[in-house]
PDB file of C-alpha atoms and ligand atoms in Angstrom:
ATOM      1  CA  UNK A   1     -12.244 -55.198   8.314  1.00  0.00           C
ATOM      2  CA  UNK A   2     -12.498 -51.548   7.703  1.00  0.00           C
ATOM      3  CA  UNK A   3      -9.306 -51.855   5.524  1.00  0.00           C
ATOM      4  CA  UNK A   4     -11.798 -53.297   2.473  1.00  0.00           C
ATOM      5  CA  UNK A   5     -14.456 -50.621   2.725  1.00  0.00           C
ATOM      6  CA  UNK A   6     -13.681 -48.205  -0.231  1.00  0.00           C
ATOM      7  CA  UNK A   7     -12.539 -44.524  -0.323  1.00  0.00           C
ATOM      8  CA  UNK A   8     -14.831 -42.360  -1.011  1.00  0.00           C
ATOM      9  CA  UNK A   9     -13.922 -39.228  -4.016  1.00  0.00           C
ATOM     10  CA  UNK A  10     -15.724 -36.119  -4.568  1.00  0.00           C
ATOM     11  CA  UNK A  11     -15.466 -33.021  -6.565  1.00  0.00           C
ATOM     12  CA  UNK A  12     -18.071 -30.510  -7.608  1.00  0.00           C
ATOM     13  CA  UNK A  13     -18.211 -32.354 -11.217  1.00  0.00           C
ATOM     14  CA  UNK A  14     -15.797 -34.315 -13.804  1.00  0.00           C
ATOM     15  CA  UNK A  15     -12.312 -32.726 -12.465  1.00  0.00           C
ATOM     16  CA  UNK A  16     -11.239 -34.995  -9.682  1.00  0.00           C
ATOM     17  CA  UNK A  17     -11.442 -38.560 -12.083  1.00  0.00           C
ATOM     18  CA  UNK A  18      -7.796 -36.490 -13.092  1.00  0.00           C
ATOM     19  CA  UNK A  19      -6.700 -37.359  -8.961  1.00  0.00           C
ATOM     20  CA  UNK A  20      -8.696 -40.649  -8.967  1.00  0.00           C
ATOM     21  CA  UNK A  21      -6.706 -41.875 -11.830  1.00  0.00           C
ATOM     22  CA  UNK A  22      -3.695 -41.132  -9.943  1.00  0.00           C
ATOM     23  CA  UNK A  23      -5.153 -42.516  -6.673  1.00  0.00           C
ATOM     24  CA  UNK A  24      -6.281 -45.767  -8.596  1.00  0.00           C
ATOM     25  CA  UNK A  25      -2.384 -46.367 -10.397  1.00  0.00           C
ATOM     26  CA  UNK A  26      -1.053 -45.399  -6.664  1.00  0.00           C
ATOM     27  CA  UNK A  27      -3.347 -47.830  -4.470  1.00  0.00           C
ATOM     28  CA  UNK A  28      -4.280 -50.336  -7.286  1.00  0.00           C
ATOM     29  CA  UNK A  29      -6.276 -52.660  -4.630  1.00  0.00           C
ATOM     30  CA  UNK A  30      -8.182 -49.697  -3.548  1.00  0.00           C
ATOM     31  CA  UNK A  31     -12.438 -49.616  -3.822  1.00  0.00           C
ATOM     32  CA  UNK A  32     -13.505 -46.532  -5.269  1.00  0.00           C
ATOM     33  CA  UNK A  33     -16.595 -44.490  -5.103  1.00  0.00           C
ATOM     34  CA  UNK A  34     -16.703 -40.929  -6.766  1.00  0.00           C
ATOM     35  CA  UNK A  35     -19.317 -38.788  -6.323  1.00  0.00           C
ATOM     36  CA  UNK A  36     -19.474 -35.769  -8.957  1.00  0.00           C
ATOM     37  CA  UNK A  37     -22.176 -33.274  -8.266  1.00  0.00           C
ATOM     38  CA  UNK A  38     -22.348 -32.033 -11.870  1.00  0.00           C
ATOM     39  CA  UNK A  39     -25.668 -31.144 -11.361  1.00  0.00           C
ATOM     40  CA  UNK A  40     -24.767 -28.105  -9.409  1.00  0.00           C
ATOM     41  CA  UNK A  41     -21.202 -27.159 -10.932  1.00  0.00           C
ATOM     42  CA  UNK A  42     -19.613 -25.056 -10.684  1.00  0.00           C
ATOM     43  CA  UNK A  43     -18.985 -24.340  -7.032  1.00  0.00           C
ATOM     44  CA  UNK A  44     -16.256 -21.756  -7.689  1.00  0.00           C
ATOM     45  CA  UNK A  45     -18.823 -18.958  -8.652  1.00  0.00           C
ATOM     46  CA  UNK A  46     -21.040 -19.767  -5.641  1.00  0.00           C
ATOM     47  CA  UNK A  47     -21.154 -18.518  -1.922  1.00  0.00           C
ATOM     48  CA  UNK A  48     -19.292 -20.082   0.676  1.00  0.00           C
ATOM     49  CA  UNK A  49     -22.098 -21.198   2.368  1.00  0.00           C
ATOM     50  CA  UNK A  50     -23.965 -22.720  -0.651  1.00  0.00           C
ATOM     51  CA  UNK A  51     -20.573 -24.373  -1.677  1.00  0.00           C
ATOM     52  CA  UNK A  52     -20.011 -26.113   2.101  1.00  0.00           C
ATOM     53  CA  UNK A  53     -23.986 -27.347   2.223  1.00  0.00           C
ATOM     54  CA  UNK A  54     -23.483 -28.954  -1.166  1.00  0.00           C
ATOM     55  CA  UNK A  55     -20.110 -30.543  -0.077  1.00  0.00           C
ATOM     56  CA  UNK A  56     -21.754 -31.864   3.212  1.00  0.00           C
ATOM     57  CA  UNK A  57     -24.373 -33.581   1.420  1.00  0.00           C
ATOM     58  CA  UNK A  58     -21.761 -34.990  -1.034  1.00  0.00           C
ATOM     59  CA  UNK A  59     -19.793 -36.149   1.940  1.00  0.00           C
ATOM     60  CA  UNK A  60     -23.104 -37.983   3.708  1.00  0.00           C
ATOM     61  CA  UNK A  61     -23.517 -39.493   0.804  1.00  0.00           C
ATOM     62  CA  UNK A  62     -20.076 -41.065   0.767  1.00  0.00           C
ATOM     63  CA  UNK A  63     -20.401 -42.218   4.631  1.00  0.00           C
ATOM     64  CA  UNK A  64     -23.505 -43.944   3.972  1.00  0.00           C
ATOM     65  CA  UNK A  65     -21.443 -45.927   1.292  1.00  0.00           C
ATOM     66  CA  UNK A  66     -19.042 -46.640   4.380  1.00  0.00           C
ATOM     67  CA  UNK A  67     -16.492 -44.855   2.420  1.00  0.00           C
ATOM     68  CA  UNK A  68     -13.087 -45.441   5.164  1.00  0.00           C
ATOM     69  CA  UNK A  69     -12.035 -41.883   3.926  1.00  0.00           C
ATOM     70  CA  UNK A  70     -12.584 -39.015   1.756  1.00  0.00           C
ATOM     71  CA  UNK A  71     -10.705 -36.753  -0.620  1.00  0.00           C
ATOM     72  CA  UNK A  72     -11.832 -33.451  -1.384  1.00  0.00           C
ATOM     73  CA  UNK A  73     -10.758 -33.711  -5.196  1.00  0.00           C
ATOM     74  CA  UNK A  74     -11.584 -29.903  -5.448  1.00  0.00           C
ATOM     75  CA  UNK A  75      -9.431 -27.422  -4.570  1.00  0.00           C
ATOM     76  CA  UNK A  76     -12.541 -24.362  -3.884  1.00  0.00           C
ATOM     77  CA  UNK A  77     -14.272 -27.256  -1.570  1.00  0.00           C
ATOM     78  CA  UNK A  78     -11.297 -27.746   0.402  1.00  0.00           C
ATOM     79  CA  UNK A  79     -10.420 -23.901   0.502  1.00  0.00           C
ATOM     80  CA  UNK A  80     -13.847 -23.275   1.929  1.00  0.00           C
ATOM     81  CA  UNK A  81     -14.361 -26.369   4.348  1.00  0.00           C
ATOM     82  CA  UNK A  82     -11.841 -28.366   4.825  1.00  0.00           C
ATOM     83  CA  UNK A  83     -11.149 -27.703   8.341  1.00  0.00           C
ATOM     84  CA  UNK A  84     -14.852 -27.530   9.298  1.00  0.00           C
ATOM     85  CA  UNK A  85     -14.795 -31.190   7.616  1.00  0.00           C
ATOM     86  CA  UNK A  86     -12.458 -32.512   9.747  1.00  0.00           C
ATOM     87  CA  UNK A  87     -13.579 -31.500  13.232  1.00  0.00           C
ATOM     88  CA  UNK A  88     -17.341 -32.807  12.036  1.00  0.00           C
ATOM     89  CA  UNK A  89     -16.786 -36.080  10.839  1.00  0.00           C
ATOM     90  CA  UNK A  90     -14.839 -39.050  12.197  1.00  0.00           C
ATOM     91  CA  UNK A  91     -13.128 -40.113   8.828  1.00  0.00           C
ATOM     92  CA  UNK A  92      -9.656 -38.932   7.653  1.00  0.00           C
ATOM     93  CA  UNK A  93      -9.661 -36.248   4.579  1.00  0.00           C
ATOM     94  CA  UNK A  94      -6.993 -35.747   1.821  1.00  0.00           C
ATOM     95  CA  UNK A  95      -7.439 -32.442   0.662  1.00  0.00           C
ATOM     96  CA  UNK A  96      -6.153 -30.605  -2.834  1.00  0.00           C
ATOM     97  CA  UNK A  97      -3.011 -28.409  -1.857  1.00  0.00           C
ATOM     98  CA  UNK A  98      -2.106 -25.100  -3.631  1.00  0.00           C
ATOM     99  CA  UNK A  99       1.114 -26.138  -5.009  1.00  0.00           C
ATOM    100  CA  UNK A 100       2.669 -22.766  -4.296  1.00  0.00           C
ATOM    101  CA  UNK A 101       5.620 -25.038  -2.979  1.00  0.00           C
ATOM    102  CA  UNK A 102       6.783 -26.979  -5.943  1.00  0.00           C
ATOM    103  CA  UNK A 103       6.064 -24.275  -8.589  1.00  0.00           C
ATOM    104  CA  UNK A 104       8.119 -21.758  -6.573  1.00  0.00           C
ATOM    105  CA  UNK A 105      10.898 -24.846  -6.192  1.00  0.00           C
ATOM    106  CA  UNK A 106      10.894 -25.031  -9.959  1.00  0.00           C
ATOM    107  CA  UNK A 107      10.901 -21.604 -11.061  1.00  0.00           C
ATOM    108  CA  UNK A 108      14.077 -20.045 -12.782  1.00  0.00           C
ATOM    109  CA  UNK A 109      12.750 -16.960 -13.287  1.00  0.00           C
ATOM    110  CA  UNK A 110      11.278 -16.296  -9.963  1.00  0.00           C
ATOM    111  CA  UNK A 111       7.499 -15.960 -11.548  1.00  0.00           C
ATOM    112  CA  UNK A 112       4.642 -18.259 -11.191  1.00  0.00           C
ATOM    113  CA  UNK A 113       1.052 -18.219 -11.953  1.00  0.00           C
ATOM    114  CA  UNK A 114      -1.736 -19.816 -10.667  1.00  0.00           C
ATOM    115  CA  UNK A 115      -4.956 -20.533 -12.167  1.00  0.00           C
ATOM    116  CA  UNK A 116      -7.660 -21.087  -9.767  1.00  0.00           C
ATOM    117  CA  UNK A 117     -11.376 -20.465  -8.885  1.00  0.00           C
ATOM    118  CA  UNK A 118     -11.975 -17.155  -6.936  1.00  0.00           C
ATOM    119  CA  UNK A 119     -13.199 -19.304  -4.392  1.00  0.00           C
ATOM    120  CA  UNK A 120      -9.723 -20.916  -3.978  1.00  0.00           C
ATOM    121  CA  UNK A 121      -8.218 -17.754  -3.971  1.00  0.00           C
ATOM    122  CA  UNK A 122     -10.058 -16.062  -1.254  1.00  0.00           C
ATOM    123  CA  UNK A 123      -9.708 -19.243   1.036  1.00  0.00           C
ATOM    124  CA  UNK A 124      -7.027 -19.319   4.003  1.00  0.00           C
ATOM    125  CA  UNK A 125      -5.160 -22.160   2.720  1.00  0.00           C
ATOM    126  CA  UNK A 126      -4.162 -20.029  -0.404  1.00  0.00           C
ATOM    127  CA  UNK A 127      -3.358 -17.265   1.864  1.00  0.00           C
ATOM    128  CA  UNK A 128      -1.197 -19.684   4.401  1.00  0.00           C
ATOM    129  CA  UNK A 129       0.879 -21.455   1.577  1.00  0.00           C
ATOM    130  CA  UNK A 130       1.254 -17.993  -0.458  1.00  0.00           C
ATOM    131  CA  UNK A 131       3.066 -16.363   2.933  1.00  0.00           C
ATOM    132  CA  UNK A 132       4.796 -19.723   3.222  1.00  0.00           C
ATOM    133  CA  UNK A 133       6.451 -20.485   0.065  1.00  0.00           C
ATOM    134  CA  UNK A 134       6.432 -17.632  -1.993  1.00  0.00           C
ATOM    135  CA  UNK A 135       9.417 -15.850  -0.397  1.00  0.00           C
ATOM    136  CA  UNK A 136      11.289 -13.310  -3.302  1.00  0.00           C
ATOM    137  CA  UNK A 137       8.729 -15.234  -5.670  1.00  0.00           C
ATOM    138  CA  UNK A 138       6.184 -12.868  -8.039  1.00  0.00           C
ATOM    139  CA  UNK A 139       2.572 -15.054  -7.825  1.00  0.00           C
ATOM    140  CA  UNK A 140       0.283 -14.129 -10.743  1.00  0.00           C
ATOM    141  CA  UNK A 141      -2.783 -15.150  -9.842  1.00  0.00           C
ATOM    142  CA  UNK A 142      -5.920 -15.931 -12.629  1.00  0.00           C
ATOM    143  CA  UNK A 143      -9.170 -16.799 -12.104  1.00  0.00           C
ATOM    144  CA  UNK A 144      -9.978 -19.666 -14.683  1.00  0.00           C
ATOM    145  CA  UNK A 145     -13.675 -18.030 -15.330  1.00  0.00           C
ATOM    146  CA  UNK A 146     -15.330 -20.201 -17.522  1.00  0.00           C
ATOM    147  CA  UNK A 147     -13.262 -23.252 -17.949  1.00  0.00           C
ATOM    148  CA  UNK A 148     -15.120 -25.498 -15.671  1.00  0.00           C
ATOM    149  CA  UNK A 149     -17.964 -25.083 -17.665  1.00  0.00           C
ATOM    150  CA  UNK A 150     -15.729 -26.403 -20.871  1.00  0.00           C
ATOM    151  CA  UNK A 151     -14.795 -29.213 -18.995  1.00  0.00           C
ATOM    152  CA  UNK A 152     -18.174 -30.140 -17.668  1.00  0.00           C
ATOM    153  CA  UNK A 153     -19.622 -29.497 -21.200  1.00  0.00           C
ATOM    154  CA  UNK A 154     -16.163 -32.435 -22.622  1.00  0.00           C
ATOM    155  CA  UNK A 155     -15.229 -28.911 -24.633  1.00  0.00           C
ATOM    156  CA  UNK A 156     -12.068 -29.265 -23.222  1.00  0.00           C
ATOM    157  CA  UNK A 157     -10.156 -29.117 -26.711  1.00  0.00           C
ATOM    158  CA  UNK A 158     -12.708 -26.544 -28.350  1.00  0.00           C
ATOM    159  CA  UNK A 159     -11.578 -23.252 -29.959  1.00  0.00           C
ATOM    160  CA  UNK A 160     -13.273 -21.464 -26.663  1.00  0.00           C
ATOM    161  CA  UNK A 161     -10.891 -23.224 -24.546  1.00  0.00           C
ATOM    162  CA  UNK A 162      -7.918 -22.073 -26.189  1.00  0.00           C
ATOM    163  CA  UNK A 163      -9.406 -18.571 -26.940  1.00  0.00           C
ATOM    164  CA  UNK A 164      -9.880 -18.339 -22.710  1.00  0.00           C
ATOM    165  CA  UNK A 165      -6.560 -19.702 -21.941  1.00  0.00           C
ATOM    166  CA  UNK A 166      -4.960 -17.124 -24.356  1.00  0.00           C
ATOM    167  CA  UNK A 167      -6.694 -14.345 -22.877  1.00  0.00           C
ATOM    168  CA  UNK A 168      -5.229 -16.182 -18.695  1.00  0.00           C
ATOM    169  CA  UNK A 169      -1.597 -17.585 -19.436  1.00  0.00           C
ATOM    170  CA  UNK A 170      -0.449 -14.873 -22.629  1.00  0.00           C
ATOM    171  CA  UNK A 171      -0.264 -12.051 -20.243  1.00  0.00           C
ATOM    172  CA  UNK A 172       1.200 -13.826 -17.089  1.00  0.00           C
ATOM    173  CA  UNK A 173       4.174 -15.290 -19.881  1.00  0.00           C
ATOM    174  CA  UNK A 174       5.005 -11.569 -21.097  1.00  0.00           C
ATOM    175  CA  UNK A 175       5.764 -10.693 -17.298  1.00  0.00           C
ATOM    176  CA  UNK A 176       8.085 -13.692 -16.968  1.00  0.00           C
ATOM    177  CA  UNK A 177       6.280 -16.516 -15.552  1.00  0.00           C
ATOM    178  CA  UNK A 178       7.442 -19.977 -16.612  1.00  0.00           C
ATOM    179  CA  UNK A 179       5.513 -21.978 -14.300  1.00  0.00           C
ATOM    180  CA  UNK A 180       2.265 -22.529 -13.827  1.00  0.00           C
ATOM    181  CA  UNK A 181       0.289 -24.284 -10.980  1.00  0.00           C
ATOM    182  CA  UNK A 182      -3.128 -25.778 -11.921  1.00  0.00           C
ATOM    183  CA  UNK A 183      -5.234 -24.990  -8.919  1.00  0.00           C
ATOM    184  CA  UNK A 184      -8.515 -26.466  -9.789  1.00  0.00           C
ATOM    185  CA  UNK A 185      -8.940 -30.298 -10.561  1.00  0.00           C
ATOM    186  CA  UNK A 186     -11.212 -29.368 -13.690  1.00  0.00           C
ATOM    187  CA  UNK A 187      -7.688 -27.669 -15.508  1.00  0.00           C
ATOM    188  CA  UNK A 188      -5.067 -31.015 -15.948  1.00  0.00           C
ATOM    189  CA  UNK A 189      -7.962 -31.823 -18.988  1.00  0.00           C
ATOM    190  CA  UNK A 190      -6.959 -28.884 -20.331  1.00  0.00           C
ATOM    191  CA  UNK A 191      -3.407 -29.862 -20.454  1.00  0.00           C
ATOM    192  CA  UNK A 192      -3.201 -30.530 -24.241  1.00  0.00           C
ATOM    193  CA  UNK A 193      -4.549 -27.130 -24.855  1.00  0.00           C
ATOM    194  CA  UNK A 194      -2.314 -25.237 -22.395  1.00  0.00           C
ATOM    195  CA  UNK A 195       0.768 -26.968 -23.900  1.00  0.00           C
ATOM    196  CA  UNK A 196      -0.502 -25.760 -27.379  1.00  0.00           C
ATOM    197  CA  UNK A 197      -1.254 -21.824 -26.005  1.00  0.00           C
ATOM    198  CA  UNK A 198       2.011 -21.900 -24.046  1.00  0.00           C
ATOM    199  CA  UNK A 199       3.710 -23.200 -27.155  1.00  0.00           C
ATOM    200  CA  UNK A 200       5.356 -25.797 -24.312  1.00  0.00           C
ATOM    201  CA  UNK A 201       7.172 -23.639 -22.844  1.00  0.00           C
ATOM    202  CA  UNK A 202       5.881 -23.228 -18.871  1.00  0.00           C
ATOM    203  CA  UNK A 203       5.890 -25.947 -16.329  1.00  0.00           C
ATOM    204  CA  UNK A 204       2.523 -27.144 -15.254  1.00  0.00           C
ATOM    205  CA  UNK A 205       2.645 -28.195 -11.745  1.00  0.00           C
ATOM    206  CA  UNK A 206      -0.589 -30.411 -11.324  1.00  0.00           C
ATOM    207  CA  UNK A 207      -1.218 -31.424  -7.533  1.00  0.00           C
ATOM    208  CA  UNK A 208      -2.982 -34.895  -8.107  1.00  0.00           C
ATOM    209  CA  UNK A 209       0.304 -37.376  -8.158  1.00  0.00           C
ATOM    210  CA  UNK A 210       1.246 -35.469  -4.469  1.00  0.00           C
ATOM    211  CA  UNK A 211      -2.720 -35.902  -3.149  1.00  0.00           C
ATOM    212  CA  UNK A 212      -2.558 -39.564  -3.924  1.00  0.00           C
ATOM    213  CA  UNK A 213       0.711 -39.978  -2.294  1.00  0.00           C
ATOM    214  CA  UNK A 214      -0.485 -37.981   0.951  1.00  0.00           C
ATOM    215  CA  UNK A 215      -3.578 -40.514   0.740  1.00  0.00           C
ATOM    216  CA  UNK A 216      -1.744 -43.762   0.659  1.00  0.00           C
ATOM    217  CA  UNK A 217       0.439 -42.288   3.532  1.00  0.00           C
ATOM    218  CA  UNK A 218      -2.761 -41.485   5.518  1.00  0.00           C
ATOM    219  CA  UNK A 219      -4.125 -44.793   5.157  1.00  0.00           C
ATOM    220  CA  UNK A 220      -1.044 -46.796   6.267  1.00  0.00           C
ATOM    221  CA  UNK A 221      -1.043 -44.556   9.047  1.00  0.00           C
ATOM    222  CA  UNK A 222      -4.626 -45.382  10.009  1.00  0.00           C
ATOM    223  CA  UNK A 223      -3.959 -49.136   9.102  1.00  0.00           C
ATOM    224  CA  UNK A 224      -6.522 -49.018   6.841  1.00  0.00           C
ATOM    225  CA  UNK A 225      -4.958 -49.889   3.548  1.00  0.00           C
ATOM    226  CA  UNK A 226      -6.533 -52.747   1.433  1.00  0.00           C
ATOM    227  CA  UNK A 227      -4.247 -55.362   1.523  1.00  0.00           C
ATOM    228  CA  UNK A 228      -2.986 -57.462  -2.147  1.00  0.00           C
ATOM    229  CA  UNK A 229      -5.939 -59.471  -1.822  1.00  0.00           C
ATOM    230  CA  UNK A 230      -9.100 -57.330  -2.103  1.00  0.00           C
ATOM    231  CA  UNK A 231     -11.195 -57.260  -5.241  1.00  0.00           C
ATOM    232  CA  UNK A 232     -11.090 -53.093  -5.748  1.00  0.00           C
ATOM    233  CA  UNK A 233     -14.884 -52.609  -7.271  1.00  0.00           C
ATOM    234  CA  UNK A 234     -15.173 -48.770  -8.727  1.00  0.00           C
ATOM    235  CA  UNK A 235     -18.475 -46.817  -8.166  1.00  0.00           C
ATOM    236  CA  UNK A 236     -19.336 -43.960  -9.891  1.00  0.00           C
ATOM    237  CA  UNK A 237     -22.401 -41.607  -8.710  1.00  0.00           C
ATOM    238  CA  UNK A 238     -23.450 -38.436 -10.956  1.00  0.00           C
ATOM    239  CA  UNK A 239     -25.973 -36.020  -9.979  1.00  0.00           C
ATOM    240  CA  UNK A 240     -25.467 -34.665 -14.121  1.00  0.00           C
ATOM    241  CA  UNK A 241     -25.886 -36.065 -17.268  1.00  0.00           C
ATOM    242  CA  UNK A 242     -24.736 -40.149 -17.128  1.00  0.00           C
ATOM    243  CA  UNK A 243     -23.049 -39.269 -20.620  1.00  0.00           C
ATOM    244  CA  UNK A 244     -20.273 -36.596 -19.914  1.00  0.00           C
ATOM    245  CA  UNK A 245     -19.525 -38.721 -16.925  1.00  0.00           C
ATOM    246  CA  UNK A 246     -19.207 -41.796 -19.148  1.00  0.00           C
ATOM    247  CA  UNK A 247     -17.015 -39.906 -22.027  1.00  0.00           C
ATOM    248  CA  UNK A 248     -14.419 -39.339 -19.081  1.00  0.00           C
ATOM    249  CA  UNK A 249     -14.618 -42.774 -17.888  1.00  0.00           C
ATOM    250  CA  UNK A 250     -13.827 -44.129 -21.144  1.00  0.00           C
ATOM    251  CA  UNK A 251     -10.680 -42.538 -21.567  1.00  0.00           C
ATOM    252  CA  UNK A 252      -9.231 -42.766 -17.872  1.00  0.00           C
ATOM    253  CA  UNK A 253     -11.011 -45.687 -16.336  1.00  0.00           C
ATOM    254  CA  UNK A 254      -8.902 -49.462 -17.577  1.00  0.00           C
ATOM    255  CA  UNK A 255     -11.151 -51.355 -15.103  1.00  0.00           C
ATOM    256  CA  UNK A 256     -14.888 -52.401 -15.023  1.00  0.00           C
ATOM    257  CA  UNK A 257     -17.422 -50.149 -13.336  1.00  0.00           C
ATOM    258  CA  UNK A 258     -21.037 -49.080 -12.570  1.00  0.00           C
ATOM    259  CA  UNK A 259     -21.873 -44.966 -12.996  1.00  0.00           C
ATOM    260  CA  UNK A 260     -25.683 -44.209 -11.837  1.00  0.00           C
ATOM    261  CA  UNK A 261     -27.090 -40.977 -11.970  1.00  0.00           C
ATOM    262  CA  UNK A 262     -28.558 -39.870  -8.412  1.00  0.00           C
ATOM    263  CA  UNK A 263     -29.896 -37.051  -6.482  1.00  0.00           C
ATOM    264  CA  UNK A 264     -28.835 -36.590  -3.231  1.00  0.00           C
TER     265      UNK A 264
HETATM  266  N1  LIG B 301     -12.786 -29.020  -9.580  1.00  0.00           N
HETATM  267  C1  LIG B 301     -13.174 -27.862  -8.802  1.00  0.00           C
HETATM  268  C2  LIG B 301     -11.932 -27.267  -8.137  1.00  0.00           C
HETATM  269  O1  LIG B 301     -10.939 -27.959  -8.023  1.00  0.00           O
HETATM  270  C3  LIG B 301     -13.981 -26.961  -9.657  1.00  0.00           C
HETATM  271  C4  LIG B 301     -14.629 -25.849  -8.942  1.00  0.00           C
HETATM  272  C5  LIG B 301     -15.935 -25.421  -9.500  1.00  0.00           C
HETATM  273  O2  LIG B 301     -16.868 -26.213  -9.525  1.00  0.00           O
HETATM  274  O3  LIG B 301     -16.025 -24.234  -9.846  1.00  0.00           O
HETATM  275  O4  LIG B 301     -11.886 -26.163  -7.682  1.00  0.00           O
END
């Protein structure tokens, strides 16, 4: 019975569609509803606290839709609360990982950045996987000020967006680095613009394909996959403007849907 209810996506805005479209080619007979709280993005510059309250509600939101489980599909939401999320609620939740691991697996040159949120930064996980996995590796880490906004705004491709990720990724390239990890769900829509800056020369490590693997592991391990039968209905919720949300949707979404603008 449960295994039909849908799962339940949330990010502080636009960014995590990039992990539901890997979620949705992953677990194609999945029910989706995402939640993005545009409305107060971005999370990365706020406090901890403000960041978790916002999340919670986000979360409730999701339960009351009898979402089965939850992914976090922000990376300064699950640095900040993850854990508390998991001993409050009854629900499993995917969160985003700092892909310290792969970027320092694929490194030559022994140099990876990371482009994150401060918020990410200064959260344990970062901390945990950085002592873990970056052994005789140099991290450079960047806050991505500003490109959330760009994102949020669909400037993703605008002159400001390259001028910002000259002035992050130009620097951490003259010190060596040739791989880059993309530690905020907002950045993979920046991809084309980072390939152009970078000239195509770094490897982008972008977390979403391993979140919607650790997912579909999670749910056979609850036994509460959807089985080849179900009719997968997606459910979009906005607490922003109906028409950023809707520009996304049209170039990631190949299925019907309903998007609503709420406040929660
Ligand atoms: N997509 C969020 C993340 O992964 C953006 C954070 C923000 O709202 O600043 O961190």
């Amino acid at each position: 019975m449960m295994q039909k209810y849908p799962i339940g996506i949330f990010d502080s805005g636009v960014g995590g569609l990039w992990v539901l479209k890997e979620i949705k080619k992953l677990l194609p007979c999945e029910s989706i509803n995402y939640f993005a709280d545009s409305g107060n993005c971005p999370y990365g510059s706020k406090t901890k606290d403000e960041a978790l309250s916002l999340a919670k509600k986000n979360i409730e939101f999701l339960l009351k839709l009898k979402c089965k489980l939850i992914v976090v599909a922000c990376n300064t939401v699950t640095a900040v609360a993850i854990d508390n999320f998991r001993s409050k609620y009854k629900v499993p939740f995917i969160g985003m990982e700092p892909a310290i691991k792969p970027a320092a697996m694929q490194t030559t040159s022994k140099k990876i950045g990371i482009l994150a949120t401060e918020n990410t930064f200064n959260g344990r996980l970062f901390k945990q996987s950085f002592e873990k996995y970056a052994n005789g590796i140099d991290v450079f880490v960047q806050p991505g000020h500003g490109l959330v906004e760009l994102v949020e705004q669909g400037r993703q491709n605008s002159k400001k967006a390259q001028s910002l990720l000259e002035e992050y990724l130009l620097p951490m390239m003259e010190k060596g680095v040739d791989t880059i990890v993309l530690g905020c769900t907002h950045y993979p829509f920046l991809k084309q613009i980072i390939k152009k800056v970078t000239k195509n020369t770094l490897t982008i490590i972008d977390p979403a394909h391993a979140v919607a693997a650790q997912t579909k592991r999670i749910l056979l391990e609850c036994d509460l996959i959807s089985n080849a039968g179900n009719d997968p209905k997606f459910h979009f919720y906005t607490t922003g403007e109906k028409t950023i949300v809707e520009k996304f949707l049209s170039h990631e979404m190949d299925s019907p849907y309903r998007l609503e603008q709420i406040q929660v």
